[in-house]
mmCIF file of C-alpha atoms in Angstrom:
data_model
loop_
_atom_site.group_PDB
_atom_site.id
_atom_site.type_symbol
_atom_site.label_atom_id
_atom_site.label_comp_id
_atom_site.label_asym_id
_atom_site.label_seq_id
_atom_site.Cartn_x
_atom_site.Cartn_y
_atom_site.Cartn_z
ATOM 1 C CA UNK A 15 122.091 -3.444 72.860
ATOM 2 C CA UNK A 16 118.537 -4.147 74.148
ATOM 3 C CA UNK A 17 118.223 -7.116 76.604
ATOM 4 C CA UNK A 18 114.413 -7.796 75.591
ATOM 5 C CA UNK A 19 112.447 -9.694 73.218
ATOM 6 C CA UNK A 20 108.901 -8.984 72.053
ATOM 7 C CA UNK A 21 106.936 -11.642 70.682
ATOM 8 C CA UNK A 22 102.989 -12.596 70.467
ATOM 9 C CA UNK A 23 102.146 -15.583 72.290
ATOM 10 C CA UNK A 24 98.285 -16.881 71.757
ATOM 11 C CA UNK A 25 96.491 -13.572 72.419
ATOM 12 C CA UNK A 26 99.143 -11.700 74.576
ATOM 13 C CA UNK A 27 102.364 -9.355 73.862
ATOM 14 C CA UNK A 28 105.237 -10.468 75.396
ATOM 15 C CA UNK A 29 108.273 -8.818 76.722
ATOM 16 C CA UNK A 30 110.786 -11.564 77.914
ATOM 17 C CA UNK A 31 114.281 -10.533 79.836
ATOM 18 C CA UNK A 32 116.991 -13.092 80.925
ATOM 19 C CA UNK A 33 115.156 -13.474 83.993
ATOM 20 C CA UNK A 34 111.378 -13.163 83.489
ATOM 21 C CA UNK A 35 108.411 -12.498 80.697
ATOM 22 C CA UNK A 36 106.199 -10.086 80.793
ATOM 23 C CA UNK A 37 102.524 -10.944 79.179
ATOM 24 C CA UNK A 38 99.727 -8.718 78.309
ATOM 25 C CA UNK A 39 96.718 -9.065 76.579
ATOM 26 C CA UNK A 40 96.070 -6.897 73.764
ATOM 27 C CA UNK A 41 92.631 -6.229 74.901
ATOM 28 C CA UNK A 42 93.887 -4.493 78.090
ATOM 29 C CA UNK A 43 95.946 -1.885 76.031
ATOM 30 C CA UNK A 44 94.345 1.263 76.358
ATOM 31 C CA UNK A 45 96.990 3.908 75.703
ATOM 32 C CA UNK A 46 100.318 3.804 73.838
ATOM 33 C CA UNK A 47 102.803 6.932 73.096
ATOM 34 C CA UNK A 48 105.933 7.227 71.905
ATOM 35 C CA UNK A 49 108.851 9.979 72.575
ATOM 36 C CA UNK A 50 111.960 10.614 71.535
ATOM 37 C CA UNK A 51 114.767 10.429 74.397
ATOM 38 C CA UNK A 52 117.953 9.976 72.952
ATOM 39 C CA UNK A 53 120.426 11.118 69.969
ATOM 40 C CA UNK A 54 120.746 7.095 69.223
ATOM 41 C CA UNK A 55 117.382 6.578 67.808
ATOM 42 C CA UNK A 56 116.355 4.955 71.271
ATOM 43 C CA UNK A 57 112.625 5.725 71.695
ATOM 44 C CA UNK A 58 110.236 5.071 74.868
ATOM 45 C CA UNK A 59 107.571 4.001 75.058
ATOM 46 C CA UNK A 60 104.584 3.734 77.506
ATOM 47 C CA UNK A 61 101.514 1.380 77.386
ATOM 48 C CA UNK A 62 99.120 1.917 79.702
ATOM 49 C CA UNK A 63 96.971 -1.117 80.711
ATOM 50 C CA UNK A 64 93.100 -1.708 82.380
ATOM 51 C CA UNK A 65 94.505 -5.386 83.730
ATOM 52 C CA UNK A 66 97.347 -5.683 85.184
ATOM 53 C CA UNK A 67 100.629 -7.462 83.553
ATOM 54 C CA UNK A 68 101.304 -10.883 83.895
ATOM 55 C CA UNK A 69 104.541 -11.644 85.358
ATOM 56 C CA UNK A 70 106.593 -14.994 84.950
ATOM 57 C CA UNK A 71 109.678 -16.269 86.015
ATOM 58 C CA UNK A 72 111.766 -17.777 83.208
ATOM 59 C CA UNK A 73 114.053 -20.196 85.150
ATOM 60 C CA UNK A 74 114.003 -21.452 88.634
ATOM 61 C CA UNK A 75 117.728 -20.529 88.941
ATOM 62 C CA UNK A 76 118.257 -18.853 91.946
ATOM 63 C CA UNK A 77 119.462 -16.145 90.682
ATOM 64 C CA UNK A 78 116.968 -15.468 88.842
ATOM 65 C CA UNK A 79 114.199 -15.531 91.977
ATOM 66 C CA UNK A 80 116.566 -13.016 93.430
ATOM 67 C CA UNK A 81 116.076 -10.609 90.375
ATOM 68 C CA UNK A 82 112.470 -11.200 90.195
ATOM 69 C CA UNK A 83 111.633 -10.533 94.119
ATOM 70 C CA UNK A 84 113.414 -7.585 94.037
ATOM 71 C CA UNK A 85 111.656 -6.176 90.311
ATOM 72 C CA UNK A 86 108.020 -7.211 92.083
ATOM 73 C CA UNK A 87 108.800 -4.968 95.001
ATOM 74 C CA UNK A 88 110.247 -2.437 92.919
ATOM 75 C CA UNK A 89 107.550 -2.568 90.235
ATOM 76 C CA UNK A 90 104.822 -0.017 91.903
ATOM 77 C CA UNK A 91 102.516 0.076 88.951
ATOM 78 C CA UNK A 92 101.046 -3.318 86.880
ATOM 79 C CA UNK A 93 99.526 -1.438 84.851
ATOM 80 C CA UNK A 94 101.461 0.168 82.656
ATOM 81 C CA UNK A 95 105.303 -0.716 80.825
ATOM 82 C CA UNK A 96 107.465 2.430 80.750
ATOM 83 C CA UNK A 97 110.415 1.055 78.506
ATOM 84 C CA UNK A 98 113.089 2.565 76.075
ATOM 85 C CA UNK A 99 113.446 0.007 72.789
ATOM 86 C CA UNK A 100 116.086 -0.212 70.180
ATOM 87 C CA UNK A 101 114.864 0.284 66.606
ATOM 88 C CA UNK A 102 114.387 -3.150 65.977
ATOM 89 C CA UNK A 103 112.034 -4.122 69.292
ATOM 90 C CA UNK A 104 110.248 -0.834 68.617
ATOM 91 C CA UNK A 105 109.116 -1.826 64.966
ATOM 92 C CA UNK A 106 108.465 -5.603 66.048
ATOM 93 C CA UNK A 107 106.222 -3.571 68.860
ATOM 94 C CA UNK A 108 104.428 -1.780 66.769
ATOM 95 C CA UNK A 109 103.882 -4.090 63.875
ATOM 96 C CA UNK A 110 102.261 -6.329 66.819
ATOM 97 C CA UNK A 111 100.013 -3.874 68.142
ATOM 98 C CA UNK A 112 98.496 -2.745 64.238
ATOM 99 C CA UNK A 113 98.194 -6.511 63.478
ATOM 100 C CA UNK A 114 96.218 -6.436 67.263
ATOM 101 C CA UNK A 115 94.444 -3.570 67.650
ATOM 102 C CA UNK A 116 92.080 -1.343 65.670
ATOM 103 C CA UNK A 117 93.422 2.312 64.631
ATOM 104 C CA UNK A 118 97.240 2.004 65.212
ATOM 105 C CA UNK A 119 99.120 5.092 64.002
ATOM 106 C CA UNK A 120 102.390 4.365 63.223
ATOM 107 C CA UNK A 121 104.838 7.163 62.153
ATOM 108 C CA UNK A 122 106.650 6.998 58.983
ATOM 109 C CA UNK A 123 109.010 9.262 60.284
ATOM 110 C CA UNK A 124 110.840 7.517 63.056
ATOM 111 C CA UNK A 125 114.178 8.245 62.297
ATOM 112 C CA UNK A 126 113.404 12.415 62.348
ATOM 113 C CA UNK A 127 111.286 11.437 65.879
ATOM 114 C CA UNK A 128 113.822 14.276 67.557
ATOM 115 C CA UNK A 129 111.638 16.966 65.087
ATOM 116 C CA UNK A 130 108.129 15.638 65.788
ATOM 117 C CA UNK A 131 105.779 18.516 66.879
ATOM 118 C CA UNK A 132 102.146 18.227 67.637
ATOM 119 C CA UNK A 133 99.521 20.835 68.108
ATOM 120 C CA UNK A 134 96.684 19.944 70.049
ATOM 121 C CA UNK A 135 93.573 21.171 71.709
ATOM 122 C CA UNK A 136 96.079 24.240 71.239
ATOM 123 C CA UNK A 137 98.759 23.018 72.966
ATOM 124 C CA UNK A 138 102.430 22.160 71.530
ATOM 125 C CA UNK A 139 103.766 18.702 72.546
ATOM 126 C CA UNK A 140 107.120 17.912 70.825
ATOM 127 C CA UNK A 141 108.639 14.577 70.167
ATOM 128 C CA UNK A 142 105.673 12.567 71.423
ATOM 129 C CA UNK A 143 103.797 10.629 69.086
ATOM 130 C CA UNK A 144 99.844 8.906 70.251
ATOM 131 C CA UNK A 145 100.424 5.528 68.431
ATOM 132 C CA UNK A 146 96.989 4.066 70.183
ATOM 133 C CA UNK A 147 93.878 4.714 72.220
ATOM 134 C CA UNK A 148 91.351 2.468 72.587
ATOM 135 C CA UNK A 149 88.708 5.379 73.411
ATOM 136 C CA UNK A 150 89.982 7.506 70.978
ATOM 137 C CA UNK A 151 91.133 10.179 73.133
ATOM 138 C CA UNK A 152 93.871 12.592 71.868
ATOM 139 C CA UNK A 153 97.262 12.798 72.412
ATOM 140 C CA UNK A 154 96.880 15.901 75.551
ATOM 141 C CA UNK A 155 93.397 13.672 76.522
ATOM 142 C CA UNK A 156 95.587 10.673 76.985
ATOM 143 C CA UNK A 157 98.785 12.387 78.639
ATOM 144 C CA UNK A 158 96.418 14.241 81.396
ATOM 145 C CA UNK A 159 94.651 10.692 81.712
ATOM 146 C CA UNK A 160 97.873 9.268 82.762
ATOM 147 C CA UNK A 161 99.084 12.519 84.720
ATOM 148 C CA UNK A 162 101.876 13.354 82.005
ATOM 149 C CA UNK A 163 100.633 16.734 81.142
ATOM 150 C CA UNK A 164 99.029 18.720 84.244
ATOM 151 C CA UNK A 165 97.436 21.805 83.439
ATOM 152 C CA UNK A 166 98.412 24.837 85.556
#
């Protein structure tokens, strides 16, 4: 059972908790993949940002404040969401980001995501899936962008 809703707010895709929203503007998404981590049809994915994510506090509850001080020293890295979604959050997500962005690729095969296989630039990447870029880089230009795939 996921604990987060996703939801467009004015120009901005938010991810709210019980304790605080996340907000980021569609024009700051640069890169978004997709992989396949788990036997329940769990999926995570990573967005990858060039402004950082707006955080907000959802209650003044105290503890909620405690929650949210300890995720902001935690959180090392505003700019990008590393998240596993439920089926449900993962198809709101990505009907949000075609209806906001230019050249989403969804995959119509989500439920067989544990089989996905791409070749590129002659490498083999398996159950990863490029859903975005905003430079239309590939899916091994993207991952050694963001230090996912290091060549030896």
């Amino acid at each position: 059972m996921s604990f987060i809703t996703i939801t467009q707010k004015d120009q901005f895709l938010c991810l709210e908790s019980l304790f605080m929203a996340e907000k980021i503007s569609f024009d700051s998404i640069e890169d978004v993949l997709i992989f396949h981590v788990s036997e329940q049809q769990d999926l995570r994915v990573y967005i990858f940002l060039n402004k950082p994510i707006i955080y907000e506090l959802k209650s003044e509850k105290f503890f909620n404040k405690i929650l949210f001080s300890v995720f902001k020293i935690f959180n090392k890295n505003p700019l990008e969401i590393k998240t596993q979604l439920e089926r449900n959050n993962l198809l709101t997500l990505l009907k949000l980001l075609e209806n906001n962005l230019n050249n989403v690729l969804i995959p119509n095969d989500l439920d067989n995501s544990i089989l996905w296989r791409t070749v590129d630039n002659g490498i083999q990447i398996p159950r990863t899936k490029l859903i975005y870029s905003k430079n239309n880089l590939s899916l091994t230009e993207v991952m050694r962008k963001h230090k996912i795939l290091i060549d030896k």
